[in-house]
Short mmCIF file of C-alpha atoms in Angstrom, two decimals:
data_model
loop_
_atom_site.label_atom_id
_atom_site.label_comp_id
_atom_site.label_asym_id
_atom_site.label_seq_id
_atom_site.Cartn_x
_atom_site.Cartn_y
_atom_site.Cartn_z
CA MET A 1 -4.93 -10.81 1.15
CA VAL A 2 -7.94 -10.16 -1.20
CA ALA A 3 -10.23 -13.05 -1.21
CA HIS A 4 -11.80 -13.92 -4.77
CA LEU A 5 -15.35 -14.42 -5.54
CA ASP A 6 -15.85 -18.25 -6.92
CA ASN A 7 -17.83 -17.15 -9.81
CA GLU A 8 -15.61 -14.06 -10.54
CA THR A 9 -15.75 -15.46 -14.43
CA GLU A 10 -19.31 -15.96 -14.99
CA LEU A 11 -19.69 -12.25 -13.03
CA VAL A 12 -17.24 -10.85 -15.41
CA ALA A 13 -18.91 -12.28 -18.45
CA GLU A 14 -22.16 -11.19 -17.44
CA ALA A 15 -21.20 -7.90 -16.64
CA GLN A 16 -19.60 -7.71 -20.09
CA ALA A 17 -22.65 -8.53 -21.50
CA GLY A 18 -24.45 -5.65 -19.86
CA ASN A 19 -25.55 -6.76 -16.73
CA VAL A 20 -25.42 -3.80 -14.22
CA GLU A 21 -25.94 -5.72 -10.88
CA CYS A 22 -22.91 -8.14 -11.93
CA LEU A 23 -20.69 -5.29 -12.67
CA LEU A 24 -21.99 -3.74 -9.11
CA THR A 25 -21.16 -7.22 -7.03
CA LEU A 26 -17.72 -7.39 -8.89
CA LEU A 27 -16.79 -3.60 -7.56
CA ASN A 28 -18.31 -3.71 -4.43
CA HIS A 29 -16.56 -7.14 -3.48
CA TYR A 30 -13.24 -5.34 -4.24
CA TYR A 31 -13.94 -1.53 -3.29
CA THR A 32 -12.49 -1.77 0.16
CA HIS A 33 -8.78 -3.19 -1.21
CA LEU A 34 -8.90 -0.62 -3.91
CA TYR A 35 -9.85 2.29 -1.32
CA ARG A 36 -6.74 1.03 0.63
CA VAL A 37 -4.39 0.99 -2.97
CA ALA A 38 -6.06 4.62 -3.63
CA LEU A 39 -5.51 5.68 0.23
CA ASN A 40 -2.16 4.49 0.48
CA ILE A 41 -0.70 5.94 -2.54
CA THR A 42 -2.39 9.64 -2.56
CA GLY A 43 -1.96 9.77 1.22
CA ASN A 44 -5.49 11.19 1.49
CA ARG A 45 -8.98 10.55 1.73
CA GLU A 46 -10.42 13.38 -0.69
CA ASP A 47 -8.22 12.32 -3.69
CA ALA A 48 -8.83 8.47 -2.69
CA GLU A 49 -12.47 9.01 -3.07
CA ASP A 50 -12.10 10.85 -6.08
CA VAL A 51 -9.82 7.77 -7.42
CA LEU A 52 -12.36 5.55 -6.97
CA GLN A 53 -15.14 7.31 -8.54
CA GLU A 54 -12.67 7.70 -11.57
CA VAL A 55 -11.99 3.71 -11.36
CA SER A 56 -15.94 2.96 -11.32
CA LEU A 57 -16.52 5.04 -14.47
CA LYS A 58 -13.44 3.57 -16.45
CA THR A 59 -14.49 0.18 -15.53
CA CYS A 60 -17.71 0.81 -16.90
CA THR A 61 -16.01 2.32 -20.01
CA HIS A 62 -13.09 -0.23 -20.53
CA LEU A 63 -15.02 -3.60 -19.26
CA GLY A 64 -15.18 -4.54 -22.83
CA GLU A 65 -11.11 -4.32 -22.88
CA PHE A 66 -10.73 -7.24 -20.43
CA ARG A 67 -9.62 -10.42 -21.59
CA GLY A 68 -9.06 -12.53 -18.74
CA ASP A 69 -5.33 -12.50 -19.25
CA SER A 70 -5.23 -11.52 -15.44
CA ARG A 71 -7.31 -11.95 -12.07
CA PHE A 72 -10.28 -8.96 -12.56
CA TYR A 73 -9.21 -7.51 -9.32
CA THR A 74 -5.38 -7.25 -11.04
CA TRP A 75 -6.98 -5.30 -13.90
CA LEU A 76 -8.90 -3.07 -11.50
CA VAL A 77 -5.82 -2.25 -9.19
CA ARG A 78 -3.88 -1.31 -12.31
CA ILE A 79 -6.51 1.47 -12.92
CA THR A 80 -6.38 2.41 -9.44
CA VAL A 81 -2.73 2.65 -9.26
CA ASN A 82 -2.78 4.69 -12.57
CA GLU A 83 -5.37 7.14 -11.41
CA ALA A 84 -3.69 7.31 -7.86
CA LEU A 85 -0.23 8.22 -9.37
CA MET A 86 -1.81 10.80 -11.26
CA ARG A 87 -3.58 12.76 -8.66
CA LEU A 88 -0.06 12.46 -6.79
CA ARG A 89 1.71 13.83 -9.57
CA VAL A 90 -0.71 16.88 -10.29
CA ARG A 91 -0.85 17.64 -6.43
CA HIS A 92 3.02 17.31 -6.07
CA THR A 93 4.37 19.15 -9.58
CA ALA A 94 6.54 21.31 -7.81
CA THR A 95 8.40 18.46 -5.94
CA TRP A 96 7.45 15.35 -7.49
CA LEU A 97 10.48 13.23 -7.82
CA SER A 98 9.17 10.62 -10.87
CA LEU A 99 8.87 6.82 -9.55
CA ASP A 100 11.52 5.58 -12.17
CA GLN A 101 14.10 8.18 -10.90
CA PRO A 102 16.93 6.37 -9.39
CA LEU A 103 16.69 7.14 -5.21
CA GLU A 104 19.29 7.00 -2.78
CA THR A 105 21.80 4.34 -3.33
CA ASP A 106 24.18 5.02 -0.65
CA GLU A 107 24.32 1.54 1.34
CA ARG A 108 25.31 2.70 4.70
CA SER A 109 21.79 4.16 4.67
CA LEU A 110 20.40 0.97 4.56
CA MET A 111 22.28 -0.26 7.76
CA PRO A 112 19.25 -0.29 10.73
CA ARG A 113 19.25 1.67 13.80
CA GLU A 114 17.69 1.16 17.03
CA ILE A 115 17.98 -2.67 17.16
CA GLU A 116 15.62 -4.23 19.81
CA ASP A 117 14.02 -7.16 20.74
CA TRP A 118 10.18 -7.01 20.18
CA GLY A 119 9.22 -9.91 21.94
CA ASP A 120 6.29 -12.65 21.07
CA ASN A 121 3.39 -10.97 19.62
CA PRO A 122 4.19 -7.19 20.36
CA GLU A 123 0.73 -6.56 18.89
CA GLN A 124 -1.14 -7.59 21.83
CA ARG A 125 0.12 -4.80 23.72
CA TYR A 126 -2.42 -2.91 21.93
CA ALA A 127 -6.09 -2.64 21.24
CA LYS A 128 -6.66 -3.40 17.48
CA SER A 129 -7.75 0.20 16.45
CA GLU A 130 -4.47 1.50 18.02
CA LEU A 131 -2.51 -0.90 16.47
CA GLN A 132 -3.46 0.01 13.19
CA THR A 133 -3.34 3.78 14.01
CA ILE A 134 0.44 3.03 14.52
CA LEU A 135 0.56 1.11 11.17
CA ASP A 136 -1.25 3.58 9.29
CA ARG A 137 0.72 6.39 10.25
CA ALA A 138 4.37 4.59 9.96
CA VAL A 139 3.24 4.10 6.35
CA GLU A 140 2.04 7.36 5.54
CA GLY A 141 5.52 8.84 6.71
CA LEU A 142 7.28 6.91 3.68
CA GLU A 143 7.82 8.71 0.52
CA PRO A 144 5.10 7.58 -2.22
CA GLN A 145 7.93 5.70 -4.11
CA PHE A 146 8.50 3.46 -1.07
CA ARG A 147 4.90 3.20 0.20
CA THR A 148 3.73 1.94 -3.12
CA VAL A 149 6.04 -0.57 -3.58
CA PHE A 150 5.36 -2.01 -0.25
CA LEU A 151 1.80 -1.71 -0.61
CA LEU A 152 1.33 -3.53 -3.84
CA ARG A 153 4.01 -6.22 -2.84
CA ASP A 154 3.53 -6.74 0.99
CA VAL A 155 -0.29 -5.60 1.85
CA GLU A 156 -1.76 -6.61 -1.79
CA GLU A 157 0.35 -9.61 -2.49
CA PHE A 158 1.30 -8.79 -6.00
CA SER A 159 4.45 -10.62 -7.44
CA MET A 160 7.75 -8.79 -8.08
CA GLU A 161 6.77 -8.62 -11.83
CA GLU A 162 3.24 -7.56 -11.31
CA THR A 163 4.22 -4.52 -9.19
CA ALA A 164 7.15 -3.58 -11.58
CA SER A 165 4.70 -4.02 -14.56
CA MET A 166 2.15 -1.49 -12.53
CA LEU A 167 4.64 1.16 -11.76
CA GLY A 168 6.42 1.34 -14.63
CA LEU A 169 9.45 0.01 -12.88
CA SER A 170 12.22 -2.62 -13.62
CA VAL A 171 12.31 -5.60 -11.35
CA SER A 172 15.38 -4.84 -9.43
CA ALA A 173 14.13 -1.21 -8.96
CA VAL A 174 11.22 -2.89 -7.11
CA LYS A 175 13.29 -5.13 -5.17
CA SER A 176 15.59 -2.35 -3.99
CA ARG A 177 12.43 -0.06 -2.97
CA LEU A 178 10.66 -3.04 -1.06
CA LEU A 179 14.18 -3.50 0.97
CA ARG A 180 14.29 -0.08 1.95
CA ALA A 181 10.66 0.61 2.59
CA ARG A 182 10.65 -2.82 4.97
CA LEU A 183 13.68 -1.30 6.92
CA LYS A 184 12.07 1.89 7.35
CA LEU A 185 8.82 0.87 8.57
CA ARG A 186 10.34 -1.60 10.91
CA GLN A 187 12.53 1.21 12.22
CA ARG A 188 9.15 3.38 12.68
CA LEU A 189 7.36 0.80 14.52
CA ASN A 190 10.38 -0.16 16.60
CA THR A 191 9.58 2.84 19.15
CA HIS A 192 6.03 1.39 19.87
CA LEU A 193 6.84 -2.67 19.69
CA LYS A 194 10.19 -3.05 21.10
CA LYS A 195 10.02 -5.25 24.05
CA GLY A 196 9.03 -3.96 28.01
CA GLN A 197 7.51 -0.89 25.99
CA TYR A 198 4.56 0.34 25.66
CA ILE A 199 3.85 3.79 24.00
CA GLY A 200 0.26 4.48 23.50
CA LEU A 201 -0.81 6.91 21.15
CA GLN A 202 -1.96 9.25 23.97
CA ARG A 203 1.28 9.23 25.46
CA SER A 204 3.23 9.93 22.23
CA ASN A 205 1.02 12.74 20.96
CA SER A 206 1.29 14.40 24.75
CA GLU A 207 5.32 13.71 24.56
CA ALA A 208 5.20 15.47 20.63
CA VAL A 209 3.59 18.37 22.53
CA MET B 1 29.08 -13.14 5.63
CA VAL B 2 29.15 -9.95 6.73
CA CYS B 3 26.33 -7.79 8.53
CA ARG B 4 26.19 -5.24 5.47
CA GLU B 5 25.62 -8.36 3.30
CA VAL B 6 22.75 -9.91 5.59
CA ILE B 7 20.89 -6.42 5.30
CA ARG B 8 21.14 -6.46 1.54
CA LYS B 9 19.86 -9.95 1.18
CA LEU B 10 17.48 -9.76 3.92
CA SER B 11 14.52 -9.09 1.33
CA GLU B 12 15.18 -12.32 -0.57
CA TYR B 13 15.98 -14.29 2.60
CA LEU B 14 12.46 -13.38 4.31
CA ASP B 15 10.74 -13.93 0.86
CA GLY B 16 12.34 -17.44 0.43
CA ASN B 17 13.82 -16.35 -2.79
CA LEU B 18 17.57 -16.52 -1.97
CA ASP B 19 19.77 -18.79 -3.55
CA PRO B 20 20.12 -22.12 -0.82
CA ALA B 21 23.75 -21.74 -0.31
CA LEU B 22 23.57 -17.92 0.34
CA ALA B 23 20.59 -18.80 2.61
CA ARG B 24 22.44 -21.35 4.44
CA GLU B 25 25.33 -18.72 4.63
CA LEU B 26 23.00 -16.25 6.06
CA ALA B 27 21.42 -18.31 8.98
CA ARG B 28 24.71 -19.40 10.22
CA HIS B 29 25.50 -15.76 10.39
CA LEU B 30 22.15 -15.15 12.39
CA GLU B 31 23.20 -18.11 14.93
CA HIS B 32 26.08 -15.89 16.33
CA CYS B 33 24.94 -12.25 15.47
CA GLU B 34 22.19 -11.24 17.36
CA ASP B 35 21.99 -7.57 16.23
CA CYS B 36 20.95 -9.19 12.81
CA ARG B 37 18.70 -11.91 14.16
CA LEU B 38 16.82 -9.14 15.97
CA VAL B 39 16.49 -7.03 12.64
CA VAL B 40 15.63 -10.10 10.59
CA ASP B 41 13.03 -10.89 13.09
CA THR B 42 11.38 -7.49 13.67
CA THR B 43 11.57 -7.04 9.81
CA ARG B 44 9.17 -10.32 9.56
CA LYS B 45 7.04 -9.03 12.03
CA THR B 46 6.85 -5.58 10.35
CA ILE B 47 5.67 -7.29 7.12
CA GLU B 48 3.11 -9.73 8.96
CA LEU B 49 1.47 -7.01 10.71
CA TYR B 50 0.83 -5.11 7.55
CA CYS B 51 -0.08 -8.40 5.69
CA ASN B 52 -2.46 -9.41 8.40
CA ALA B 53 -4.06 -5.64 9.06
CA GLU B 54 -7.77 -5.41 7.70
CA PRO B 55 -8.39 -2.65 5.35
CA ALA B 56 -10.68 0.07 7.11
CA PRO B 57 -14.26 -0.21 5.55
CA LEU B 58 -15.41 1.67 2.69
CA PRO B 59 -17.46 4.68 3.82
CA ASP B 60 -21.26 4.09 3.17
CA GLU B 61 -21.58 7.39 1.82
CA LEU B 62 -18.95 6.78 -0.76
CA ARG B 63 -20.37 3.21 -1.76
CA GLN B 64 -23.67 4.57 -2.41
CA ARG B 65 -22.28 7.22 -4.62
CA LEU B 66 -20.13 4.96 -6.53
CA ASN B 67 -22.86 2.51 -6.94
CA ARG B 68 -25.06 5.41 -8.48
CA ALA B 69 -22.56 6.56 -10.79
CA VAL B 70 -21.79 3.14 -12.23
CA ALA B 71 -25.40 2.39 -12.69
CA GLU B 72 -25.97 6.01 -14.51
CA LYS B 73 -23.15 5.50 -16.54
CA LEU B 74 -24.16 2.23 -17.97
CA ARG B 75 -27.89 2.90 -18.46
CA GLY B 76 -26.15 5.98 -20.30
CA ASN B 77 -24.31 3.58 -22.40
CA LEU B 78 -27.41 1.45 -23.54
#
């Protein structure tokens, strides 16, 4: 979860009054999280970097419009999500499935397969960087409609209502996608985390060849 | 409560947003259904793993480029 700055209100006021250093302090505090949001939505580094560049410039232009109705971070994430979705749409014009289009509704597809015990602390079987790669690969494999909802709700910990509002979806659509995203990720992680199993990345890569 | 309904209510149960009577019914189902219990536990763990993961650090070169762009943009606006 993102840690907020104690003096955020003062920094925002100073930044709005034209203090460049205060704006840089705010942005630099949140860049890492905004980058994760951009990277998760667009699915590639180059687009995520472009998104962040655009977010920085839009923050400068629209800073005066921030009224403090939400956290400054929420405001920045909204801009980031909009920019990232725009890029995703441009990149996938031919195949783009609109975010608000109904997705699979067949309940049978919800039922989990590969139900196994992971034991206590399955993550301890992996080095930190290896676990991170496993988590990244699993989330990258989700369709954007699912990974975007999962990211905002479970990783950045926005409320259902905030997530719905950011994505232009109904709360019930967010709930339904979140459930599917969680179950899909659980299924993907099962291979690596099931009890008594160590499938390191080197081994799973060589098996895939 | 049957397994299909447990899966349908899984998110609300894990988030603590399920109606208390339904949550009790679901918990009773978990007492005798090992498959559902494992799905609930591993889904909870999935969320925890992502929630606790630290974001990758921003590349230094990108941070510098962004800071330069902001400084130039604001100076241009003054």
